[in-house]
Amino acid sequence: LPPGAEGTLQGRFVFRGSGETETTFSVRTYLGDARILQEEVKHRVTVFYPKFTVTPLHEVGSDALVVGGSASFAFAYENKEDEDVLDVALVLDPPATLFTTTKDSVVAHTRQDDPSLALVRKGAKGTLLFTVHTKTDIDRKEVFGDGDPIVRLPYTIRYRRASAPDREIRIDRTDDWKVASDLLMYAFGRYYTPEGDQIGRGPLPPRVNESTRYWVFVSFTNTLSDVADVVATAVLPPQVDWTRKSSVTLGDPLQFDERTRTLTWRLAKVTKFSGGAYPDVGMAIEVVLTPDGASVGTTPALLTDIRVRGRDTFTNTTIEQSVQSVTTLLTVDQRARDKGKVVR
């Protein structure tokens, strides 16, 4: 340090036990092996062990967070102090790498939104409900590093003892949550391939009482953990039939229930993405649309009620996803996207 230099040293101290204790702060310089005492300050402090307890209750919502979803859960509190406490606050600090804030989010409870926290009597108990929302698109490396998909959710407890209202007590803690995999599903229709090759057949735009064939594609991506016992289903709407032409990348062949017009695809497992190029996990089916006169001017659905369900093997959580119906609008098909409305 240059002559005359000034500065401030800050530190966090952990005291074992409670009661009055003497703390010594000393400043020394080192010359070779010699330690030269510059100054020593003794300070007596009263160590207080906080007894206002807060316990996370995962079972109120779930034992795991789901990417692209929400979770509601509670913290139970109890005032085990020997006196009443004032201005209790419990505030979550969800990491922005995983969580997003919406108008439905509840990440703090203070006396402003819950007047009962202004004064909590000795021995009083209660629960505080929180709601958090997770992002749909996350960077696994950024959020979890190379470890398991577990996120640390920091939270802070603040209050004052009635006998010392000018002194705020602050307790910082974290709660570990497992995160279920982000099994995402995509569905779209095509008349032309991305390269411009025609794979559909029949009039485009579709015409009343004439048949037009399209291909509908359903695919999955999965980043965090393996998902087992996967079942994907979709329903053929009126005026649409399956030509029995299809392709699946893995799993069982497609099954079709004539009565409910439901297509079902079962897969034992969709493995997590481990780097490189995303593996192709999906199915493709050819459908034929024969619109009636009531369909003129509309973009009929080709596949509806498209859903997937599976079990995350790390959290043992059931994951369910759904996507919008695929219609003749063909939003991803650059050549056919403006030719979806039925004409006479």
PDB file of C-alpha atoms in Angstrom, residues 186-304:
ATOM      1  CA  TYR A 186     -43.332 -29.101 -33.179  1.00  0.00           C
ATOM      2  CA  ALA A 187     -45.956 -29.782 -35.840  1.00  0.00           C
ATOM      3  CA  PHE A 188     -46.370 -28.340 -39.340  1.00  0.00           C
ATOM      4  CA  GLY A 189     -47.681 -29.240 -42.773  1.00  0.00           C
ATOM      5  CA  ARG A 190     -46.095 -29.109 -46.232  1.00  0.00           C
ATOM      6  CA  TYR A 191     -47.075 -29.350 -49.883  1.00  0.00           C
ATOM      7  CA  TYR A 192     -43.514 -28.610 -51.022  1.00  0.00           C
ATOM      8  CA  THR A 193     -40.184 -29.532 -49.422  1.00  0.00           C
ATOM      9  CA  PRO A 194     -37.795 -26.752 -48.294  1.00  0.00           C
ATOM     10  CA  GLU A 195     -35.919 -27.355 -51.559  1.00  0.00           C
ATOM     11  CA  GLY A 196     -39.094 -26.789 -53.596  1.00  0.00           C
ATOM     12  CA  ASP A 197     -39.884 -30.392 -54.530  1.00  0.00           C
ATOM     13  CA  GLN A 198     -43.604 -31.189 -54.644  1.00  0.00           C
ATOM     14  CA  ILE A 199     -44.648 -33.842 -52.126  1.00  0.00           C
ATOM     15  CA  GLY A 200     -48.358 -32.967 -52.028  1.00  0.00           C
ATOM     16  CA  ARG A 201     -50.871 -33.885 -54.677  1.00  0.00           C
ATOM     17  CA  GLY A 202     -54.090 -32.332 -55.910  1.00  0.00           C
ATOM     18  CA  PRO A 203     -55.393 -28.773 -56.342  1.00  0.00           C
ATOM     19  CA  LEU A 204     -53.773 -25.935 -54.447  1.00  0.00           C
ATOM     20  CA  PRO A 205     -55.608 -23.970 -53.151  1.00  0.00           C
ATOM     21  CA  PRO A 206     -57.863 -26.875 -52.165  1.00  0.00           C
ATOM     22  CA  ARG A 207     -61.175 -27.080 -54.038  1.00  0.00           C
ATOM     23  CA  VAL A 208     -64.626 -28.140 -52.910  1.00  0.00           C
ATOM     24  CA  ASN A 209     -65.287 -31.882 -53.402  1.00  0.00           C
ATOM     25  CA  GLU A 210     -61.745 -32.432 -54.731  1.00  0.00           C
ATOM     26  CA  SER A 211     -58.922 -34.159 -52.826  1.00  0.00           C
ATOM     27  CA  THR A 212     -55.618 -32.533 -51.918  1.00  0.00           C
ATOM     28  CA  ARG A 213     -52.835 -34.500 -50.242  1.00  0.00           C
ATOM     29  CA  TYR A 214     -50.450 -32.953 -47.704  1.00  0.00           C
ATOM     30  CA  TRP A 215     -47.643 -34.208 -45.493  1.00  0.00           C
ATOM     31  CA  VAL A 216     -47.784 -33.364 -41.778  1.00  0.00           C
ATOM     32  CA  PHE A 217     -44.618 -33.529 -39.674  1.00  0.00           C
ATOM     33  CA  VAL A 218     -44.388 -33.866 -35.868  1.00  0.00           C
ATOM     34  CA  SER A 219     -40.990 -33.734 -34.142  1.00  0.00           C
ATOM     35  CA  PHE A 220     -39.447 -33.472 -30.664  1.00  0.00           C
ATOM     36  CA  THR A 221     -36.422 -31.878 -29.048  1.00  0.00           C
ATOM     37  CA  ASN A 222     -35.241 -32.831 -25.581  1.00  0.00           C
ATOM     38  CA  THR A 223     -32.355 -31.197 -23.729  1.00  0.00           C
ATOM     39  CA  LEU A 224     -32.080 -31.944 -20.015  1.00  0.00           C
ATOM     40  CA  SER A 225     -32.861 -35.583 -19.201  1.00  0.00           C
ATOM     41  CA  ASP A 226     -34.074 -38.760 -20.843  1.00  0.00           C
ATOM     42  CA  VAL A 227     -37.854 -38.990 -21.132  1.00  0.00           C
ATOM     43  CA  ALA A 228     -39.367 -42.475 -20.987  1.00  0.00           C
ATOM     44  CA  ASP A 229     -42.747 -43.990 -21.871  1.00  0.00           C
ATOM     45  CA  VAL A 230     -43.448 -41.316 -24.476  1.00  0.00           C
ATOM     46  CA  VAL A 231     -46.866 -41.310 -26.130  1.00  0.00           C
ATOM     47  CA  ALA A 232     -47.791 -38.839 -28.877  1.00  0.00           C
ATOM     48  CA  THR A 233     -51.368 -38.547 -30.098  1.00  0.00           C
ATOM     49  CA  ALA A 234     -53.267 -36.506 -32.688  1.00  0.00           C
ATOM     50  CA  VAL A 235     -56.795 -36.505 -34.094  1.00  0.00           C
ATOM     51  CA  LEU A 236     -57.870 -36.388 -37.741  1.00  0.00           C
ATOM     52  CA  PRO A 237     -60.615 -33.758 -38.155  1.00  0.00           C
ATOM     53  CA  PRO A 238     -63.683 -34.148 -40.383  1.00  0.00           C
ATOM     54  CA  GLN A 239     -62.997 -34.098 -44.133  1.00  0.00           C
ATOM     55  CA  VAL A 240     -59.455 -35.431 -43.535  1.00  0.00           C
ATOM     56  CA  ASP A 241     -58.287 -39.031 -43.923  1.00  0.00           C
ATOM     57  CA  TRP A 242     -54.950 -40.764 -43.426  1.00  0.00           C
ATOM     58  CA  THR A 243     -53.607 -42.397 -46.594  1.00  0.00           C
ATOM     59  CA  ARG A 244     -51.694 -44.931 -44.453  1.00  0.00           C
ATOM     60  CA  LYS A 245     -48.411 -43.493 -45.685  1.00  0.00           C
ATOM     61  CA  SER A 246     -46.142 -42.573 -42.760  1.00  0.00           C
ATOM     62  CA  SER A 247     -42.607 -42.594 -41.443  1.00  0.00           C
ATOM     63  CA  VAL A 248     -41.244 -42.686 -37.887  1.00  0.00           C
ATOM     64  CA  THR A 249     -37.615 -42.301 -36.843  1.00  0.00           C
ATOM     65  CA  LEU A 250     -37.853 -44.716 -33.919  1.00  0.00           C
ATOM     66  CA  GLY A 251     -40.362 -46.388 -31.654  1.00  0.00           C
ATOM     67  CA  ASP A 252     -43.445 -48.349 -32.614  1.00  0.00           C
ATOM     68  CA  PRO A 253     -45.331 -47.923 -35.898  1.00  0.00           C
ATOM     69  CA  LEU A 254     -48.271 -45.537 -35.881  1.00  0.00           C
ATOM     70  CA  GLN A 255     -51.563 -46.902 -34.631  1.00  0.00           C
ATOM     71  CA  PHE A 256     -54.935 -45.559 -35.767  1.00  0.00           C
ATOM     72  CA  ASP A 257     -58.238 -45.833 -33.918  1.00  0.00           C
ATOM     73  CA  GLU A 258     -60.985 -45.694 -36.541  1.00  0.00           C
ATOM     74  CA  ARG A 259     -63.684 -44.910 -33.967  1.00  0.00           C
ATOM     75  CA  THR A 260     -61.987 -41.900 -32.375  1.00  0.00           C
ATOM     76  CA  ARG A 261     -59.900 -41.052 -35.483  1.00  0.00           C
ATOM     77  CA  THR A 262     -56.857 -40.854 -33.190  1.00  0.00           C
ATOM     78  CA  LEU A 263     -53.279 -41.496 -34.298  1.00  0.00           C
ATOM     79  CA  THR A 264     -50.934 -42.830 -31.588  1.00  0.00           C
ATOM     80  CA  TRP A 265     -47.146 -43.106 -31.624  1.00  0.00           C
ATOM     81  CA  ARG A 266     -45.322 -44.800 -28.721  1.00  0.00           C
ATOM     82  CA  LEU A 267     -41.610 -44.503 -27.916  1.00  0.00           C
ATOM     83  CA  ALA A 268     -39.797 -46.251 -25.093  1.00  0.00           C
ATOM     84  CA  LYS A 269     -37.426 -43.314 -24.630  1.00  0.00           C
ATOM     85  CA  VAL A 270     -36.426 -39.949 -26.061  1.00  0.00           C
ATOM     86  CA  THR A 271     -32.830 -39.419 -24.952  1.00  0.00           C
ATOM     87  CA  LYS A 272     -31.458 -36.068 -23.866  1.00  0.00           C
ATOM     88  CA  PHE A 273     -29.477 -33.914 -26.251  1.00  0.00           C
ATOM     89  CA  SER A 274     -25.758 -34.389 -25.580  1.00  0.00           C
ATOM     90  CA  GLY A 275     -24.248 -31.897 -28.034  1.00  0.00           C
ATOM     91  CA  GLY A 276     -23.600 -31.635 -31.733  1.00  0.00           C
ATOM     92  CA  ALA A 277     -26.575 -31.703 -34.100  1.00  0.00           C
ATOM     93  CA  TYR A 278     -30.036 -32.337 -32.700  1.00  0.00           C
ATOM     94  CA  PRO A 279     -31.117 -35.916 -33.423  1.00  0.00           C
ATOM     95  CA  ASP A 280     -34.154 -36.317 -35.658  1.00  0.00           C
ATOM     96  CA  VAL A 281     -36.992 -37.626 -33.500  1.00  0.00           C
ATOM     97  CA  GLY A 282     -40.284 -37.386 -35.290  1.00  0.00           C
ATOM     98  CA  MET A 283     -42.953 -38.760 -37.542  1.00  0.00           C
ATOM     99  CA  ALA A 284     -44.441 -37.781 -40.888  1.00  0.00           C
ATOM    100  CA  ILE A 285     -47.862 -38.745 -42.234  1.00  0.00           C
ATOM    101  CA  GLU A 286     -49.687 -38.147 -45.493  1.00  0.00           C
ATOM    102  CA  VAL A 287     -53.261 -36.924 -45.158  1.00  0.00           C
ATOM    103  CA  VAL A 288     -55.896 -36.148 -47.752  1.00  0.00           C
ATOM    104  CA  LEU A 289     -58.369 -33.274 -47.457  1.00  0.00           C
ATOM    105  CA  THR A 290     -61.705 -33.262 -49.305  1.00  0.00           C
ATOM    106  CA  PRO A 291     -63.477 -30.029 -48.343  1.00  0.00           C
ATOM    107  CA  ASP A 292     -67.220 -29.459 -48.668  1.00  0.00           C
ATOM    108  CA  GLY A 293     -69.051 -26.300 -49.643  1.00  0.00           C
ATOM    109  CA  ALA A 294     -69.167 -25.001 -46.063  1.00  0.00           C
ATOM    110  CA  SER A 295     -65.352 -24.822 -46.065  1.00  0.00           C
ATOM    111  CA  VAL A 296     -65.104 -22.174 -48.795  1.00  0.00           C
ATOM    112  CA  GLY A 297     -62.950 -19.262 -47.632  1.00  0.00           C
ATOM    113  CA  THR A 298     -61.541 -21.175 -44.616  1.00  0.00           C
ATOM    114  CA  THR A 299     -58.223 -22.888 -43.900  1.00  0.00           C
ATOM    115  CA  PRO A 300     -59.325 -26.329 -42.666  1.00  0.00           C
ATOM    116  CA  ALA A 301     -57.399 -28.247 -40.046  1.00  0.00           C
ATOM    117  CA  LEU A 302     -55.312 -31.199 -41.195  1.00  0.00           C
ATOM    118  CA  LEU A 303     -54.400 -32.515 -37.733  1.00  0.00           C
ATOM    119  CA  THR A 304     -55.843 -31.500 -34.349  1.00  0.00           C
TER     120      THR A 304
END
